[in-house]
Coordinates of C-alpha atoms and ligand atoms in Angstrom, one line a residue:
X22 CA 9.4 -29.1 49.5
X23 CA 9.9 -30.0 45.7
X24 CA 9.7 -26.9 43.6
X25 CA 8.1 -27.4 40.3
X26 CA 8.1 -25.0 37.0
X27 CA 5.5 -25.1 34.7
X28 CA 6.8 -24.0 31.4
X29 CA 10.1 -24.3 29.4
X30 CA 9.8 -20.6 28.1
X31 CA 11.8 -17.6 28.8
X32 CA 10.7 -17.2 32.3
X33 CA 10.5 -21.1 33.4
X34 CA 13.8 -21.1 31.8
X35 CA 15.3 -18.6 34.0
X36 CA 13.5 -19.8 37.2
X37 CA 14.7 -23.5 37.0
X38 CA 18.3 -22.3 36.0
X39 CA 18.1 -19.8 39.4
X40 CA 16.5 -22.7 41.4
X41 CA 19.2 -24.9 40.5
X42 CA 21.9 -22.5 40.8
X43 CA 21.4 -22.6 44.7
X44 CA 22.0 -26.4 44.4
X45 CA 18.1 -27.1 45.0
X46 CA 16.3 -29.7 42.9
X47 CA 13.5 -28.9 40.6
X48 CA 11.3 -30.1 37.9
X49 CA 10.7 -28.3 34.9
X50 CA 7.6 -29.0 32.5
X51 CA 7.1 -28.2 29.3
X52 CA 4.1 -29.2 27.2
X53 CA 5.6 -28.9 23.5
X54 CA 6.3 -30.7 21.2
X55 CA 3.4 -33.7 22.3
X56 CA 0.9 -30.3 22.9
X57 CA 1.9 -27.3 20.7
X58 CA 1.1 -23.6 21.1
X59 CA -0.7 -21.5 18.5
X60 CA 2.7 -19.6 18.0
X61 CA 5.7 -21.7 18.6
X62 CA 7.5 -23.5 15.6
X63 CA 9.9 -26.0 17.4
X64 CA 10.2 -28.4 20.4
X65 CA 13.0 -26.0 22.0
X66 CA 13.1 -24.1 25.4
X67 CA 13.3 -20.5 25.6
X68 CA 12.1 -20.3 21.8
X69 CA 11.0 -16.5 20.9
X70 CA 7.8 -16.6 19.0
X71 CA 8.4 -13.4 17.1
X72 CA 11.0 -10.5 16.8
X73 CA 14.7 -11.7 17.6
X74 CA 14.8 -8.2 20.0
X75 CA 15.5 -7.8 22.8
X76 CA 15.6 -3.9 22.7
X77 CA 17.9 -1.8 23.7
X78 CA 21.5 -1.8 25.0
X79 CA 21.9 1.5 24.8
X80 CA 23.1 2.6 28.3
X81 CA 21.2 4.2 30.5
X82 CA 17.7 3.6 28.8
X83 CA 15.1 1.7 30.9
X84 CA 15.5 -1.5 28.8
X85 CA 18.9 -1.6 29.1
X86 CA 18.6 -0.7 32.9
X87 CA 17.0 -4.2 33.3
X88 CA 19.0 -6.5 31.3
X89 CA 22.4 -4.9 33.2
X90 CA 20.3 -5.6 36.5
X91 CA 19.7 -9.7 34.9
X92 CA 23.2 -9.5 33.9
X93 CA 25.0 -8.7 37.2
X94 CA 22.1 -11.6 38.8
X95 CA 23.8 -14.4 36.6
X96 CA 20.6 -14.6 34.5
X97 CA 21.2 -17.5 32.1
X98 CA 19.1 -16.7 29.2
X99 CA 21.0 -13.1 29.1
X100 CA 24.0 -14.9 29.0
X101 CA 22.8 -17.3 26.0
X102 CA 21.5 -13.7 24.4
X103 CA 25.3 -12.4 24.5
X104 CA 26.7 -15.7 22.7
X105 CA 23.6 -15.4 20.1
X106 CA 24.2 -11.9 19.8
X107 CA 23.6 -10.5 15.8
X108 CA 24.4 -7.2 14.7
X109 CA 21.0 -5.1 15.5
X110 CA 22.2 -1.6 16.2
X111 CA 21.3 -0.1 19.5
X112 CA 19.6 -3.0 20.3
X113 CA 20.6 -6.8 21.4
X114 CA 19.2 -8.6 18.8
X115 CA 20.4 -12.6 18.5
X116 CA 20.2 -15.4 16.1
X117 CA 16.6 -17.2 17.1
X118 CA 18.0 -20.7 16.7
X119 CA 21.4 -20.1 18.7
X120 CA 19.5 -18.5 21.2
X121 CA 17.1 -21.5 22.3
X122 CA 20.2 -24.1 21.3
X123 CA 22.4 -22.5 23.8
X124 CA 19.3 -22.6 26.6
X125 CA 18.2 -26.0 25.5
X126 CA 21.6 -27.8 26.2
X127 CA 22.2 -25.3 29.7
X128 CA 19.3 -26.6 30.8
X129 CA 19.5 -30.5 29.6
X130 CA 23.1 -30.2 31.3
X131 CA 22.1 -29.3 34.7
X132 CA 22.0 -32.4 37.1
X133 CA 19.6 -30.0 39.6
X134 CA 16.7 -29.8 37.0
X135 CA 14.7 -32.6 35.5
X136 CA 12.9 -31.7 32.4
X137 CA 9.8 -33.4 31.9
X138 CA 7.7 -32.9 28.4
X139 CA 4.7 -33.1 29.4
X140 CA 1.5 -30.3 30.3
X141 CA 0.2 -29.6 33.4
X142 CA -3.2 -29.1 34.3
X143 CA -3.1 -28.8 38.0
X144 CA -0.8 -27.4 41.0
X145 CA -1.6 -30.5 43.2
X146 CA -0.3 -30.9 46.9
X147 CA 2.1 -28.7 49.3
X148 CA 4.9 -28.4 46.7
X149 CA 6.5 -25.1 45.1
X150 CA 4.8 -24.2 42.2
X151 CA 6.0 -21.5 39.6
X152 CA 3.8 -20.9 36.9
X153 CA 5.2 -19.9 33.9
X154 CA 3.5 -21.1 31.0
X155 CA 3.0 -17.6 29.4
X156 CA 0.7 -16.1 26.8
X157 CA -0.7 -19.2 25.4
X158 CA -1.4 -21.2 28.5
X159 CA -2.9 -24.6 27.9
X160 CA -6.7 -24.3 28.1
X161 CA -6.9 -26.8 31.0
X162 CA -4.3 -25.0 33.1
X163 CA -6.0 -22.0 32.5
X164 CA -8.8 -23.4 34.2
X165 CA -6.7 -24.8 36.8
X166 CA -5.5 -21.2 37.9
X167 CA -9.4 -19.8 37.1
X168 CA -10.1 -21.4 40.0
X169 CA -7.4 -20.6 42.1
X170 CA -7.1 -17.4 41.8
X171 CA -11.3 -17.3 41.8
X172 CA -11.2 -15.5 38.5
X173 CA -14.0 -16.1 36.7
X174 CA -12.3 -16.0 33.2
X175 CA -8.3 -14.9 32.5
X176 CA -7.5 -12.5 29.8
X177 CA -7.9 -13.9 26.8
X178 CA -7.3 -10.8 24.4
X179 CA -5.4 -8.3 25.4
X180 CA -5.6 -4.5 24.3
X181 CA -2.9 -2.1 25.1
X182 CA -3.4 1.2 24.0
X183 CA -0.3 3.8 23.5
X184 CA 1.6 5.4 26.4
X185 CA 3.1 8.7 25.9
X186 CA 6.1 11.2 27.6
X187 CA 4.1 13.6 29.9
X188 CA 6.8 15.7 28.9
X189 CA 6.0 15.9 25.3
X190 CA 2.8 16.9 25.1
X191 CA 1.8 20.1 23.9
X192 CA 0.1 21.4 26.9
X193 CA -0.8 24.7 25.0
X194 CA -3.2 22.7 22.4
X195 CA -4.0 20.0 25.4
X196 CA -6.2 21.1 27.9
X197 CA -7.4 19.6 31.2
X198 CA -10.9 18.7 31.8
X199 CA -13.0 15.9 33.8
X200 CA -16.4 15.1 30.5
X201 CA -19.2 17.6 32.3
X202 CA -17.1 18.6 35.1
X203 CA -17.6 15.0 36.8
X204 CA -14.3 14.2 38.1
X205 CA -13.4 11.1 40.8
X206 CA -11.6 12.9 43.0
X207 CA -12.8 16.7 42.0
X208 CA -9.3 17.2 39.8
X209 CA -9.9 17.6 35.8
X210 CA -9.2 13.8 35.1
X211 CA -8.0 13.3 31.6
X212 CA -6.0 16.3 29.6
X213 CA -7.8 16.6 26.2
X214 CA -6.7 17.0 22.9
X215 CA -8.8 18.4 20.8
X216 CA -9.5 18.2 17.0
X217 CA -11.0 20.4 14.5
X218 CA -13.2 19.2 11.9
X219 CA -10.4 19.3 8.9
X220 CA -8.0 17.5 11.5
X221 CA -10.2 14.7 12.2
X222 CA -10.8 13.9 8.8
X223 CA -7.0 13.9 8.1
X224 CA -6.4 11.8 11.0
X225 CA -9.5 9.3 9.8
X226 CA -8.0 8.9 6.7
X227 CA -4.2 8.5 7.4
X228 CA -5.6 6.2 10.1
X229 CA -7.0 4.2 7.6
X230 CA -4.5 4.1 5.2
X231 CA -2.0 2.5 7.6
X232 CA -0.3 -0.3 7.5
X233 CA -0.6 -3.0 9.8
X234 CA 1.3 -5.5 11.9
X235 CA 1.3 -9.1 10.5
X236 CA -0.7 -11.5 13.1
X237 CA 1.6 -14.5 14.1
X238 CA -2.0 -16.1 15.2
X239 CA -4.3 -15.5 13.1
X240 CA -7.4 -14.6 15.2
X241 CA -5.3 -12.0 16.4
X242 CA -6.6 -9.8 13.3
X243 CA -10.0 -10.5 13.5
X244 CA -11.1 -12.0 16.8
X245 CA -12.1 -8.7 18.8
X246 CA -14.4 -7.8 22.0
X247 CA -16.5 -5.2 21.4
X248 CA -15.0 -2.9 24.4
X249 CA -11.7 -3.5 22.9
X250 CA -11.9 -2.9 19.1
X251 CA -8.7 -1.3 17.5
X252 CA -9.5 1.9 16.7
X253 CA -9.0 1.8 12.9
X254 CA -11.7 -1.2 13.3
X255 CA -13.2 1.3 14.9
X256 CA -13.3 3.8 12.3
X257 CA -13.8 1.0 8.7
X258 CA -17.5 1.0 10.3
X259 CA -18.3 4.7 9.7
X260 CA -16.8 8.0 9.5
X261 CA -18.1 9.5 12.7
X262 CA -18.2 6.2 14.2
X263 CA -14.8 7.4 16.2
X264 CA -16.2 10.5 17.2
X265 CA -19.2 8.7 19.0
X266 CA -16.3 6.3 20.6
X267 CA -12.8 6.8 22.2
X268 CA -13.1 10.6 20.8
X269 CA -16.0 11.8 21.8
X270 CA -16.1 15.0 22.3
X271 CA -19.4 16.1 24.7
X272 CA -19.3 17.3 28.1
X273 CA -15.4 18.8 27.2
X274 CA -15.0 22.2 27.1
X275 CA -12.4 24.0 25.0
X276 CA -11.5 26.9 27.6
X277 CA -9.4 28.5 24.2
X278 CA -12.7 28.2 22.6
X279 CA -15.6 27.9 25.0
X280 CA -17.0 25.3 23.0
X281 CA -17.1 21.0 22.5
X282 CA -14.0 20.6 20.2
X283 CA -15.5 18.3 16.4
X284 CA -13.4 15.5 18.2
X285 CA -11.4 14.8 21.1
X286 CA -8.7 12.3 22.1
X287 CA -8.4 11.9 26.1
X288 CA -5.2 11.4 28.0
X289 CA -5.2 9.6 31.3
X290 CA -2.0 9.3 33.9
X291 CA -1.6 6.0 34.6
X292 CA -1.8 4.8 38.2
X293 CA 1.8 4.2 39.4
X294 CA 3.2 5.8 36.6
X295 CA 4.7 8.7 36.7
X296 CA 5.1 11.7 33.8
X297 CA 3.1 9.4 31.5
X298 CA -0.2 9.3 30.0
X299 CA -2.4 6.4 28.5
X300 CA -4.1 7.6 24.9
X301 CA -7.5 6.0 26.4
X302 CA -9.0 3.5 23.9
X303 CA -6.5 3.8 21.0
X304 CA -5.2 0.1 21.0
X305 CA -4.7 -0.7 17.5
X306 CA -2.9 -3.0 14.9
X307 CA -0.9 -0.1 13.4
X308 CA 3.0 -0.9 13.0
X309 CA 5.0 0.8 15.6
X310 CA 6.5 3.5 12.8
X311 CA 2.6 4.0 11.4
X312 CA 1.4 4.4 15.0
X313 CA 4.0 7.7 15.9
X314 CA 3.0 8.8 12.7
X315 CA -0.2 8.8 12.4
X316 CA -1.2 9.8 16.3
X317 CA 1.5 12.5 16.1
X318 CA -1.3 14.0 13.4
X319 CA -3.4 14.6 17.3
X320 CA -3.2 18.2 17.9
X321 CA -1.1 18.9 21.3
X322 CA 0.6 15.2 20.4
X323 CA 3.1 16.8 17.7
X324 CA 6.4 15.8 19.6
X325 CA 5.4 13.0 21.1
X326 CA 7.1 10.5 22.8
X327 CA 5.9 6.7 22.7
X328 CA 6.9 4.9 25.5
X329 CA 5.0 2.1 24.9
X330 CA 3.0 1.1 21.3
X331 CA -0.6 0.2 21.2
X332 CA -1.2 -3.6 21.0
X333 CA -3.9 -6.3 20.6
X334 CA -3.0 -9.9 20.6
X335 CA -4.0 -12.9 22.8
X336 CA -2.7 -13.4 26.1
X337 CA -3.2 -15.0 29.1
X338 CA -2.1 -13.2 32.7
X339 CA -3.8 -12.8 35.9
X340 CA -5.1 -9.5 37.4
X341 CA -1.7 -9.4 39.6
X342 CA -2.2 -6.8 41.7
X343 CA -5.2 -8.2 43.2
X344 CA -3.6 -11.7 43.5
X345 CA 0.7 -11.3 44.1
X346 CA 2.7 -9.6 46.3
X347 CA 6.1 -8.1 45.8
X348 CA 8.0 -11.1 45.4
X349 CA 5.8 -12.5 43.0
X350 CA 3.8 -15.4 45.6
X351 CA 0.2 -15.8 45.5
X352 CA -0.7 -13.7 48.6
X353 CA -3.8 -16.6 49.7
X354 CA -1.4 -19.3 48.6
X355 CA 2.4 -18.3 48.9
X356 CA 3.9 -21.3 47.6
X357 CA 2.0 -20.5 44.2
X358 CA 4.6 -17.9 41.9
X359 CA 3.8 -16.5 39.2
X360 CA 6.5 -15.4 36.4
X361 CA 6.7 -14.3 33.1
X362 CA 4.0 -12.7 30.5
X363 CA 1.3 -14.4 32.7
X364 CA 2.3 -12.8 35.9
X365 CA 1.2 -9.4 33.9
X366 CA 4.2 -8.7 32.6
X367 CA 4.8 -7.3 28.7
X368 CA 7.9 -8.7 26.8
X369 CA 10.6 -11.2 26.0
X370 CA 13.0 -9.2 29.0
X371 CA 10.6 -8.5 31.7
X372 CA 9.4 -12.2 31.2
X373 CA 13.3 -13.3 32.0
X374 CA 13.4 -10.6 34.7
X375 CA 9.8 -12.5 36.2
X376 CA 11.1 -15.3 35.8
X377 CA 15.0 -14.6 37.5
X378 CA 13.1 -13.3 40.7
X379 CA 10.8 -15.9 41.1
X380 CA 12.8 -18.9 40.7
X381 CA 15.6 -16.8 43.5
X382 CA 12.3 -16.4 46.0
X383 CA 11.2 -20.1 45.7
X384 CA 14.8 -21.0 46.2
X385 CA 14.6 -19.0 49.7
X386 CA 11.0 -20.4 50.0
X387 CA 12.2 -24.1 49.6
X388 CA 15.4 -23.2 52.1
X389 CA 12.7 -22.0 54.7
X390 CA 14.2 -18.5 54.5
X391 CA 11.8 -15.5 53.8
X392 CA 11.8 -14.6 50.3
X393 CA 13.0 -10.9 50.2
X394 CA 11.5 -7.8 47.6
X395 CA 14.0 -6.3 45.2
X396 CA 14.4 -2.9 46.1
X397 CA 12.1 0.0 44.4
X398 CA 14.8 1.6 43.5
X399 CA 16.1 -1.4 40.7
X400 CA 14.2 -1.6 37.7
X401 CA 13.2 -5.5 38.9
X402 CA 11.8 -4.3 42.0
X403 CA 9.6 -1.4 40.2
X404 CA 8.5 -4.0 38.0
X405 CA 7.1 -6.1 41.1
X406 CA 5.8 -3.0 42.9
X407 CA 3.5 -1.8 40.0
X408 CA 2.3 -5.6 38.9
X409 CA 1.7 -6.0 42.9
X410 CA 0.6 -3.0 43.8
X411 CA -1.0 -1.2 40.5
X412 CA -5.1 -0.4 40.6
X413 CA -6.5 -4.0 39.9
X414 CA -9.5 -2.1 37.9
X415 CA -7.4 -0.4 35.2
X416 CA -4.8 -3.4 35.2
X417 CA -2.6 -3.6 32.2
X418 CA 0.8 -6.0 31.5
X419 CA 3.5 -3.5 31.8
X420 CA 6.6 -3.3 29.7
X421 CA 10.0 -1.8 31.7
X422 CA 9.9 2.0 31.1
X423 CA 11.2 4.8 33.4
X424 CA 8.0 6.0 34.3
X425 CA 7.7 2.9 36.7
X426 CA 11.0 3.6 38.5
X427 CA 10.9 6.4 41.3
X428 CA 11.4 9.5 40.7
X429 CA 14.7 12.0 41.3
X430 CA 13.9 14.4 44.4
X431 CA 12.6 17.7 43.9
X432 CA 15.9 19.6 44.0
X433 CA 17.5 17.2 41.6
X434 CA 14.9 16.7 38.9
X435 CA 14.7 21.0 39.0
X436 CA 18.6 21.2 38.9
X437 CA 18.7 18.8 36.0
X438 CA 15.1 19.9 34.2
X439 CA 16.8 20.4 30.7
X440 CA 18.7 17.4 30.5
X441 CA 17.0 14.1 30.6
X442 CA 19.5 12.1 29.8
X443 CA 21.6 12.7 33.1
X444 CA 18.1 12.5 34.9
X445 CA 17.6 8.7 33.7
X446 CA 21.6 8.0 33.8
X447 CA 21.6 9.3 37.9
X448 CA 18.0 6.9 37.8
X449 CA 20.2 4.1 36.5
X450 CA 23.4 4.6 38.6
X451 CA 20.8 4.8 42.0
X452 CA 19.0 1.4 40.5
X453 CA 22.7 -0.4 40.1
X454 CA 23.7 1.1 43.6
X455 CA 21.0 -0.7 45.3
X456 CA 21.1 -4.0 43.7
X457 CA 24.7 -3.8 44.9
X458 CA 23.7 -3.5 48.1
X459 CA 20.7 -6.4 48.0
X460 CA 23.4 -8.5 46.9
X461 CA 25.7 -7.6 49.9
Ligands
FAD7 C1 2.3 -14.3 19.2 C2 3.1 -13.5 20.2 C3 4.2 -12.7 19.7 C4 5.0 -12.0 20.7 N1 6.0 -11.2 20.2 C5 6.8 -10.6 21.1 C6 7.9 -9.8 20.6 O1 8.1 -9.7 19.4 N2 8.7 -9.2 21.6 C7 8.4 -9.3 22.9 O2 9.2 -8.7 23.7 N3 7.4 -10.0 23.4 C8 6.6 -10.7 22.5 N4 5.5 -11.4 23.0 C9 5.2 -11.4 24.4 C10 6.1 -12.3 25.3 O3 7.3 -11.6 25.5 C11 6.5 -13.7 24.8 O4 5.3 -14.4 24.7 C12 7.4 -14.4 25.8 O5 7.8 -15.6 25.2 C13 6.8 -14.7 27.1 O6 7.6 -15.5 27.9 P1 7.0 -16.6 28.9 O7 8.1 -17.3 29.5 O8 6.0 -15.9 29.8 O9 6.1 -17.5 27.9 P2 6.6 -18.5 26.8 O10 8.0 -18.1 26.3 O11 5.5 -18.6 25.8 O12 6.8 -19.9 27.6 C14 5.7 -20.6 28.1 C15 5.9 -22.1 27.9 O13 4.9 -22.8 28.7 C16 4.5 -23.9 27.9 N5 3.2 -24.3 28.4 C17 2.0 -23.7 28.3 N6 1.0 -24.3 29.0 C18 1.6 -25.4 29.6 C19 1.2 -26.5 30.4 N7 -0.1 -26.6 30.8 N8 2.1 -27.4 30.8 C20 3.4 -27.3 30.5 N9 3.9 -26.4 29.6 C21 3.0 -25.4 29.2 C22 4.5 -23.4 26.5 O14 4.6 -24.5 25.5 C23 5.7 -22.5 26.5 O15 6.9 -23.2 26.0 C24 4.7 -12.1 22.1 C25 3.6 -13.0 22.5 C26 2.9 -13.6 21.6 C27 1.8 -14.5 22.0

């Protein structure tokens, strides 16, 4: 079987490089320059549309806990990050233009892959197919995997709203409570912070007074859904407007007060995720640094710690945890992958990772051997098991962040309760030890 990768971006990148790397043929499609995306400037692979990070290389963080995972798999585009490598602090930050050179002529040089310029609309006959044509998807392959995946429309706009630290939230201001006592599974659903009147208004204006992130598409600041509006959108149509949206405040009672607090923000534990907790409805436009300032203004959210940034810009990815299994194969079409931002993935790394696991499984696909998971315990592995396995009805593109790895046992996380630091370093050294054995 031929194995073909639509897409010349980070993750198409990575999957043709893996493909050929196990001495199989492949064909790799790219669209630009004849058909250009709303974002990208140049007719080179692997180009990164916006920030030159790739966050942190600090060890034993969850981003770093990934690209060490790529690195020890031979990922190519870490490799070209290393040689493009800028000063940037904690983080790896490279030189754009070095970057995509140093893919661009790996790729051209490989005998195994063919690049062909040109887009592709559909995933014809019994071939391999990995689709990898990320956040700005040609409109007719769009429609292409509408109908194969029987969606009736992708995601067009995406809203992201913050993630905090369990950890960090003030649970003496916070307080636990399902609105009028209606709860899915009898628990109190959502921990509540409430807001005074004063608070509110200090919160509305700083809110307002933010700065926000410059678009690199331009609809991206003004093209909203209604059920996703940021909320500082939210709160330029009226001063209460926010308190008859995300923080409403009836049917929550106070038990410090007895009462409906003026306002109320709601906290939700993400499915899958552990010790973390969505701010329901807050996506927003606000710069990262504006965001921790100005929701750190929510009583009870004082000390807390982001883990992920709210975010709204246009993207295209399929609801994957209705749709893939572990290893990243269309479960009612398994030589169909998916890899990369559309697979429902957030971010330049975890679209390499996508794509270095995809192109590895249709390698073992293509060699008629049975495409194995990474383990659970590896940051690539969580990654598959929460876009695989996640609740399809809450579905959103996840970004690599501890929360998604397992957790420490009992014993361990109470013998080590103070010090986080050697929690997620043991975290780490258990991830490493198990890719170690995969490999073997
Ligand atoms: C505007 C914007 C800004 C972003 N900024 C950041 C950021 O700062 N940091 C971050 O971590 N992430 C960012 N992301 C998210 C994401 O990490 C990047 O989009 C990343 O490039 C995704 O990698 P990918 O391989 O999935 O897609 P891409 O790198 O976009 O690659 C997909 C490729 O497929 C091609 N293609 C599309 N349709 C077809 C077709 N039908 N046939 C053939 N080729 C096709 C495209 O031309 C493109 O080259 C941003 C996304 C967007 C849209």
């Amino acid at each position: 079987m031929k194995i073909h990768v639509i897409g010349g971006g980070l993750a198409g990148c990575e999957a043709a490089w893996q493909v050929a790397r196990r001495g199989l043929n492949c064909v790799l499609h790219e669209m630009r320059p004849a058909r250009p995306t709303p974002a990208h400037q140049t007719d080179r692979l692997a180009e990164l549309v916006c920030s030159n990070s790739l966050k942190s290389e600090s060890e034993s963080t969850a981003p770093w806990l990934l690209k060490e995972e790529l690195r020890r798999l031979d990922s190519l585009l870490l490799a070209a990050a290393m040689k493009a490598r800028v000063p940037g602090g904690h983080a790896l930050t490279v030189d754009r233009d070095v970057f995509a050179r140093e893919v661009t002529q790996a790729i051209a040089g490989e005998p195994c892959i063919e690049l062909r310029r040109e887009e592709v609309t559909a995933l014809s006959g019994e071939d391999i197919w990995i689709v990898a044509s990320g956040p700005l998807t040609s409109g007719a392959l769009a429609d292409e995997i509408g109908r194969l995946t029987g969606s009736t429309r992708l995601y067009f706009y995406d809203s992201i709203s913050p993630i905090v630290d369990a950890e960090t939230v003030d649970t003496s201001i916070a307080f636990w409570a399902s609105r009028y006592g209606k709860s899915t599974d009898n628990s109190d659903d959502y921990l509540n912070c409430p807001l005074d009147r004063e608070q509110y208004d200090r919160f509305v204006d700083e809110l307002l007074a933010a700065a926000s992130v410059t678009a690199h598409i331009p609809e991206d600041n003004t093209c909203y859904f209604e059920a996703c509006l940021p909320i500082e959108e939210i709160a330029r149509r009226g001063r209460d407007t926010l308190r008859f949206g995300p923080m409403k405040p009836v049917g929550l009672t106070d038990p410090r007060t007895g009462r409906w607090p003026y306002a109320c923000v709601q906290l939700r534990q993400e499915n899958l995720r552990a010790e973390s907790f969505n701010l329901v409805g807050f996506q927003n436009h606000m710069k990262f640094g504006e965001q921790a300032r100005v929701l750190r203004l929510i009583p009870g959210l004082e000390k807390a710690e982001f883990l992920r940034y709210g975010q709204i810009h246009r993207n295209t990815y399929i609801n994957a945890p209705s749709l893939l299994t572990p290893t990243l194969q269309m479960r009612s079409r398994p030589a169909v992958f998916f890899a990369g931002q559309i697979s429902g993935v957030e971010g330049y790394v975890e679209s390499i990772a996508t794509g270095l696991m995809a192109g590895m499984h249709a390698a073992d696909l293509a060699r008629g051997v049975e495409p194995r998971p990474l383990p659970r315990a590896t940051a690539l592995g969580s990654l598959c098991h929460y876009i695989s396995a996640a609740d399809p009805a809450h579905y959103q593109p996840a970004n690599i962040t501890f929360d998604l790895l397992p957790q420490l046992d009992e014993a361990t996380r109470h013998r080590l309760r103070r010090d986080k630091k050697a929690r997620h370093a043991l975290v780490c050294r258990q991830a490493l030890d198990a890719l170690a054995e995969y490999r073997a």
